[in-house]
Amino acid sequence: MIYEVSHITQYDYDAPVESSFAEVRQLPDDVDGQVCIRREITTDPVSEHRRECRDYFGNLTATLTIREPHTRLVVDSTSLVDTSALSRKRNRPLVVR
């Protein structure tokens, strides 16, 4: 099965902030039975710097930097995930060693 997953996080500030630095954990990964076909993170305002890496536990993260004054930050993540391999694995017999 293929799923399109989207998530929006919005931060509203009482007063303008000069910059924002965020570490986002909204990136699905290829794991047992699941393949991420596409993933995208966008921000408003647009981030001037973005870096994807793995955290200490192996999770995909994105670090975002916004260096313009703003009163709202919107982080929008969209992914396309295929779980077809997961359903095939469920039909296999359990092997105990």
Short mmCIF file of N, CA and C in Angstrom, two decimals:
data_model
loop_
_atom_site.label_atom_id
_atom_site.label_comp_id
_atom_site.label_asym_id
_atom_site.label_seq_id
_atom_site.Cartn_x
_atom_site.Cartn_y
_atom_site.Cartn_z
N MET A 1 0.84 -1.17 0.00
CA MET A 1 0.00 0.00 0.00
C MET A 1 0.90 1.24 0.00
N ILE A 2 0.47 2.26 -0.71
CA ILE A 2 1.23 3.51 -0.75
C ILE A 2 0.43 4.59 -0.03
N TYR A 3 1.10 5.28 0.87
CA TYR A 3 0.48 6.34 1.66
C TYR A 3 1.14 7.67 1.37
N GLU A 4 0.34 8.71 1.29
CA GLU A 4 0.88 10.07 1.27
C GLU A 4 0.63 10.64 2.66
N VAL A 5 1.70 11.04 3.31
CA VAL A 5 1.64 11.52 4.68
C VAL A 5 2.04 12.98 4.69
N SER A 6 1.22 13.82 5.32
CA SER A 6 1.61 15.23 5.44
C SER A 6 1.39 15.68 6.87
N HIS A 7 2.23 16.62 7.27
CA HIS A 7 2.17 17.16 8.63
C HIS A 7 2.58 18.63 8.56
N ILE A 8 1.82 19.47 9.23
CA ILE A 8 2.14 20.90 9.31
C ILE A 8 2.28 21.29 10.77
N THR A 9 3.39 21.93 11.07
CA THR A 9 3.61 22.51 12.39
C THR A 9 3.70 24.02 12.21
N GLN A 10 2.97 24.75 13.04
CA GLN A 10 2.98 26.21 12.92
C GLN A 10 3.31 26.83 14.28
N TYR A 11 4.27 27.73 14.26
CA TYR A 11 4.66 28.49 15.45
C TYR A 11 4.25 29.93 15.24
N ASP A 12 3.48 30.49 16.17
CA ASP A 12 3.10 31.91 16.13
C ASP A 12 3.77 32.60 17.30
N TYR A 13 4.47 33.69 17.00
CA TYR A 13 5.22 34.42 18.02
C TYR A 13 4.50 35.71 18.37
N ASP A 14 4.56 36.11 19.63
CA ASP A 14 3.91 37.34 20.08
C ASP A 14 4.56 38.58 19.50
N ALA A 15 5.85 38.47 19.24
CA ALA A 15 6.60 39.60 18.67
C ALA A 15 7.52 39.05 17.58
N PRO A 16 7.95 39.90 16.66
CA PRO A 16 8.84 39.40 15.61
C PRO A 16 10.13 38.81 16.20
N VAL A 17 10.55 37.69 15.64
CA VAL A 17 11.83 37.09 16.00
C VAL A 17 12.79 37.32 14.84
N GLU A 18 14.07 37.45 15.15
CA GLU A 18 15.05 37.74 14.10
C GLU A 18 15.48 36.52 13.33
N SER A 19 15.44 35.33 13.98
CA SER A 19 15.86 34.11 13.30
C SER A 19 15.27 32.90 14.02
N SER A 20 15.26 31.78 13.31
CA SER A 20 14.79 30.51 13.89
C SER A 20 15.75 29.40 13.48
N PHE A 21 15.98 28.51 14.41
CA PHE A 21 16.77 27.33 14.16
C PHE A 21 15.94 26.13 14.63
N ALA A 22 15.72 25.18 13.75
CA ALA A 22 14.85 24.05 14.10
C ALA A 22 15.49 22.73 13.71
N GLU A 23 15.24 21.72 14.52
CA GLU A 23 15.62 20.36 14.18
C GLU A 23 14.32 19.58 14.03
N VAL A 24 14.07 19.10 12.83
CA VAL A 24 12.79 18.49 12.48
C VAL A 24 12.95 16.98 12.36
N ARG A 25 12.04 16.26 12.97
CA ARG A 25 12.03 14.79 12.88
C ARG A 25 10.73 14.34 12.22
N GLN A 26 10.55 14.73 10.99
CA GLN A 26 9.35 14.38 10.21
C GLN A 26 9.75 13.76 8.88
N LEU A 27 10.81 12.96 8.90
CA LEU A 27 11.33 12.34 7.68
C LEU A 27 11.23 10.83 7.79
N PRO A 28 10.23 10.21 7.18
CA PRO A 28 10.17 8.76 7.24
C PRO A 28 11.38 8.13 6.57
N ASP A 29 11.77 6.98 7.06
CA ASP A 29 12.98 6.31 6.60
C ASP A 29 12.62 4.98 5.96
N ASP A 30 13.56 4.41 5.24
CA ASP A 30 13.41 3.05 4.74
C ASP A 30 13.70 2.12 5.90
N VAL A 31 12.68 1.42 6.35
CA VAL A 31 12.83 0.46 7.44
C VAL A 31 12.20 -0.86 7.01
N ASP A 32 12.29 -1.84 7.85
CA ASP A 32 11.81 -3.18 7.56
C ASP A 32 10.38 -3.16 7.00
N GLY A 33 10.24 -3.40 5.69
CA GLY A 33 8.92 -3.45 5.06
C GLY A 33 8.38 -2.12 4.58
N GLN A 34 9.10 -1.04 4.78
CA GLN A 34 8.64 0.29 4.38
C GLN A 34 9.71 0.99 3.57
N VAL A 35 9.30 1.59 2.45
CA VAL A 35 10.23 2.34 1.61
C VAL A 35 9.68 3.74 1.43
N CYS A 36 10.50 4.73 1.70
CA CYS A 36 10.11 6.11 1.48
C CYS A 36 10.44 6.47 0.04
N ILE A 37 9.41 6.71 -0.75
CA ILE A 37 9.59 7.04 -2.17
C ILE A 37 10.00 8.50 -2.33
N ARG A 38 9.38 9.37 -1.55
CA ARG A 38 9.65 10.80 -1.66
C ARG A 38 9.39 11.45 -0.31
N ARG A 39 10.21 12.41 0.05
CA ARG A 39 9.97 13.19 1.25
C ARG A 39 10.44 14.62 0.99
N GLU A 40 9.70 15.56 1.54
CA GLU A 40 10.01 16.97 1.31
C GLU A 40 9.60 17.77 2.53
N ILE A 41 10.44 18.72 2.88
CA ILE A 41 10.10 19.66 3.96
C ILE A 41 10.22 21.07 3.38
N THR A 42 9.18 21.86 3.57
CA THR A 42 9.22 23.27 3.17
C THR A 42 8.91 24.12 4.39
N THR A 43 9.38 25.35 4.36
CA THR A 43 9.11 26.28 5.46
C THR A 43 8.64 27.61 4.90
N ASP A 44 7.89 28.31 5.71
CA ASP A 44 7.48 29.68 5.41
C ASP A 44 7.70 30.49 6.67
N PRO A 45 8.66 31.41 6.66
CA PRO A 45 9.52 31.82 5.56
C PRO A 45 10.49 30.71 5.15
N VAL A 46 11.03 30.86 3.96
CA VAL A 46 11.92 29.86 3.38
C VAL A 46 13.22 29.79 4.18
N SER A 47 13.67 28.58 4.47
CA SER A 47 14.92 28.43 5.21
C SER A 47 16.10 28.65 4.26
N GLU A 48 17.10 29.35 4.77
CA GLU A 48 18.28 29.62 3.94
C GLU A 48 19.28 28.48 4.00
N HIS A 49 19.14 27.65 5.03
CA HIS A 49 20.05 26.52 5.20
C HIS A 49 19.23 25.31 5.66
N ARG A 50 19.51 24.17 5.04
CA ARG A 50 18.86 22.93 5.44
C ARG A 50 19.86 21.80 5.31
N ARG A 51 19.93 20.97 6.34
CA ARG A 51 20.87 19.85 6.33
C ARG A 51 20.18 18.63 6.90
N GLU A 52 20.24 17.53 6.17
CA GLU A 52 19.69 16.27 6.67
C GLU A 52 20.82 15.42 7.23
N CYS A 53 20.55 14.79 8.35
CA CYS A 53 21.53 13.90 8.95
C CYS A 53 20.80 12.91 9.85
N ARG A 54 21.54 12.02 10.46
CA ARG A 54 20.97 11.06 11.40
C ARG A 54 21.35 11.46 12.82
N ASP A 55 20.37 11.31 13.72
CA ASP A 55 20.67 11.63 15.11
C ASP A 55 21.36 10.45 15.79
N TYR A 56 21.60 10.55 17.06
CA TYR A 56 22.30 9.53 17.83
C TYR A 56 21.64 8.16 17.69
N PHE A 57 20.31 8.14 17.57
CA PHE A 57 19.57 6.88 17.51
C PHE A 57 19.36 6.37 16.09
N GLY A 58 19.89 7.10 15.08
CA GLY A 58 19.78 6.67 13.69
C GLY A 58 18.58 7.23 12.96
N ASN A 59 17.81 8.11 13.61
CA ASN A 59 16.64 8.71 12.97
C ASN A 59 17.06 9.83 12.02
N LEU A 60 16.37 9.92 10.88
CA LEU A 60 16.62 11.03 9.97
C LEU A 60 16.10 12.32 10.57
N THR A 61 16.91 13.36 10.51
CA THR A 61 16.50 14.67 10.99
C THR A 61 16.90 15.72 9.96
N ALA A 62 16.24 16.85 10.01
CA ALA A 62 16.62 17.99 9.17
C ALA A 62 16.84 19.19 10.07
N THR A 63 17.93 19.87 9.87
CA THR A 63 18.22 21.10 10.60
C THR A 63 17.93 22.27 9.67
N LEU A 64 17.12 23.20 10.14
CA LEU A 64 16.69 24.33 9.32
C LEU A 64 17.12 25.64 9.96
N THR A 65 17.53 26.60 9.14
CA THR A 65 17.93 27.91 9.62
C THR A 65 17.17 28.98 8.84
N ILE A 66 16.50 29.86 9.57
CA ILE A 66 15.79 30.98 8.96
C ILE A 66 16.34 32.24 9.61
N ARG A 67 16.90 33.12 8.80
CA ARG A 67 17.56 34.32 9.35
C ARG A 67 16.91 35.59 8.84
N GLU A 68 15.60 35.62 8.85
CA GLU A 68 14.89 36.86 8.52
C GLU A 68 13.81 37.06 9.57
N PRO A 69 13.50 38.29 9.89
CA PRO A 69 12.48 38.54 10.90
C PRO A 69 11.14 37.93 10.48
N HIS A 70 10.45 37.31 11.46
CA HIS A 70 9.13 36.73 11.17
C HIS A 70 8.34 36.61 12.47
N THR A 71 7.02 36.56 12.33
CA THR A 71 6.13 36.38 13.48
C THR A 71 5.45 35.02 13.46
N ARG A 72 5.65 34.29 12.36
CA ARG A 72 5.08 32.94 12.23
C ARG A 72 6.06 32.07 11.46
N LEU A 73 6.18 30.82 11.88
CA LEU A 73 6.99 29.84 11.17
C LEU A 73 6.11 28.63 10.89
N VAL A 74 6.03 28.24 9.63
CA VAL A 74 5.27 27.06 9.24
C VAL A 74 6.23 26.04 8.64
N VAL A 75 6.21 24.83 9.21
CA VAL A 75 7.03 23.72 8.70
C VAL A 75 6.06 22.69 8.14
N ASP A 76 6.19 22.41 6.85
CA ASP A 76 5.28 21.50 6.15
C ASP A 76 6.08 20.32 5.61
N SER A 77 5.74 19.12 6.06
CA SER A 77 6.44 17.93 5.55
C SER A 77 5.43 17.04 4.83
N THR A 78 5.85 16.54 3.68
CA THR A 78 5.03 15.63 2.88
C THR A 78 5.90 14.47 2.44
N SER A 79 5.35 13.27 2.55
CA SER A 79 6.10 12.07 2.18
C SER A 79 5.19 11.09 1.45
N LEU A 80 5.81 10.28 0.62
CA LEU A 80 5.13 9.18 -0.06
C LEU A 80 5.83 7.91 0.40
N VAL A 81 5.07 7.02 1.06
CA VAL A 81 5.65 5.83 1.69
C VAL A 81 4.98 4.57 1.14
N ASP A 82 5.79 3.60 0.75
CA ASP A 82 5.28 2.33 0.24
C ASP A 82 5.49 1.25 1.31
N THR A 83 4.39 0.63 1.74
CA THR A 83 4.45 -0.43 2.75
C THR A 83 4.11 -1.79 2.15
N SER A 84 4.16 -1.92 0.83
CA SER A 84 3.81 -3.19 0.17
C SER A 84 4.65 -4.36 0.67
N ALA A 85 5.92 -4.12 0.90
CA ALA A 85 6.80 -5.19 1.36
C ALA A 85 6.40 -5.67 2.75
N LEU A 86 5.81 -4.81 3.53
CA LEU A 86 5.38 -5.18 4.88
C LEU A 86 4.28 -6.23 4.82
N SER A 87 3.31 -6.07 3.91
CA SER A 87 2.23 -7.04 3.82
C SER A 87 2.74 -8.38 3.29
N ARG A 88 3.74 -8.38 2.42
CA ARG A 88 4.32 -9.63 1.95
C ARG A 88 5.04 -10.35 3.08
N LYS A 89 5.69 -9.59 3.97
CA LYS A 89 6.40 -10.21 5.09
C LYS A 89 5.43 -10.85 6.07
N ARG A 90 4.25 -10.29 6.23
CA ARG A 90 3.28 -10.83 7.17
C ARG A 90 2.80 -12.21 6.75
N ASN A 91 2.83 -12.50 5.46
CA ASN A 91 2.35 -13.79 4.96
C ASN A 91 3.39 -14.89 5.06
N ARG A 92 4.58 -14.56 5.48
CA ARG A 92 5.63 -15.58 5.62
C ARG A 92 5.52 -16.25 6.98
N PRO A 93 5.88 -17.51 7.06
CA PRO A 93 5.87 -18.18 8.37
C PRO A 93 6.98 -17.62 9.27
N LEU A 94 6.73 -17.63 10.55
CA LEU A 94 7.71 -17.17 11.51
C LEU A 94 8.80 -18.22 11.66
N VAL A 95 10.03 -17.80 11.54
CA VAL A 95 11.17 -18.73 11.67
C VAL A 95 11.86 -18.43 12.99
N VAL A 96 11.91 -19.45 13.84
CA VAL A 96 12.57 -19.29 15.14
C VAL A 96 13.87 -20.09 15.08
N ARG A 97 14.95 -19.46 15.43
CA ARG A 97 16.26 -20.12 15.39
C ARG A 97 16.78 -20.35 16.78
#
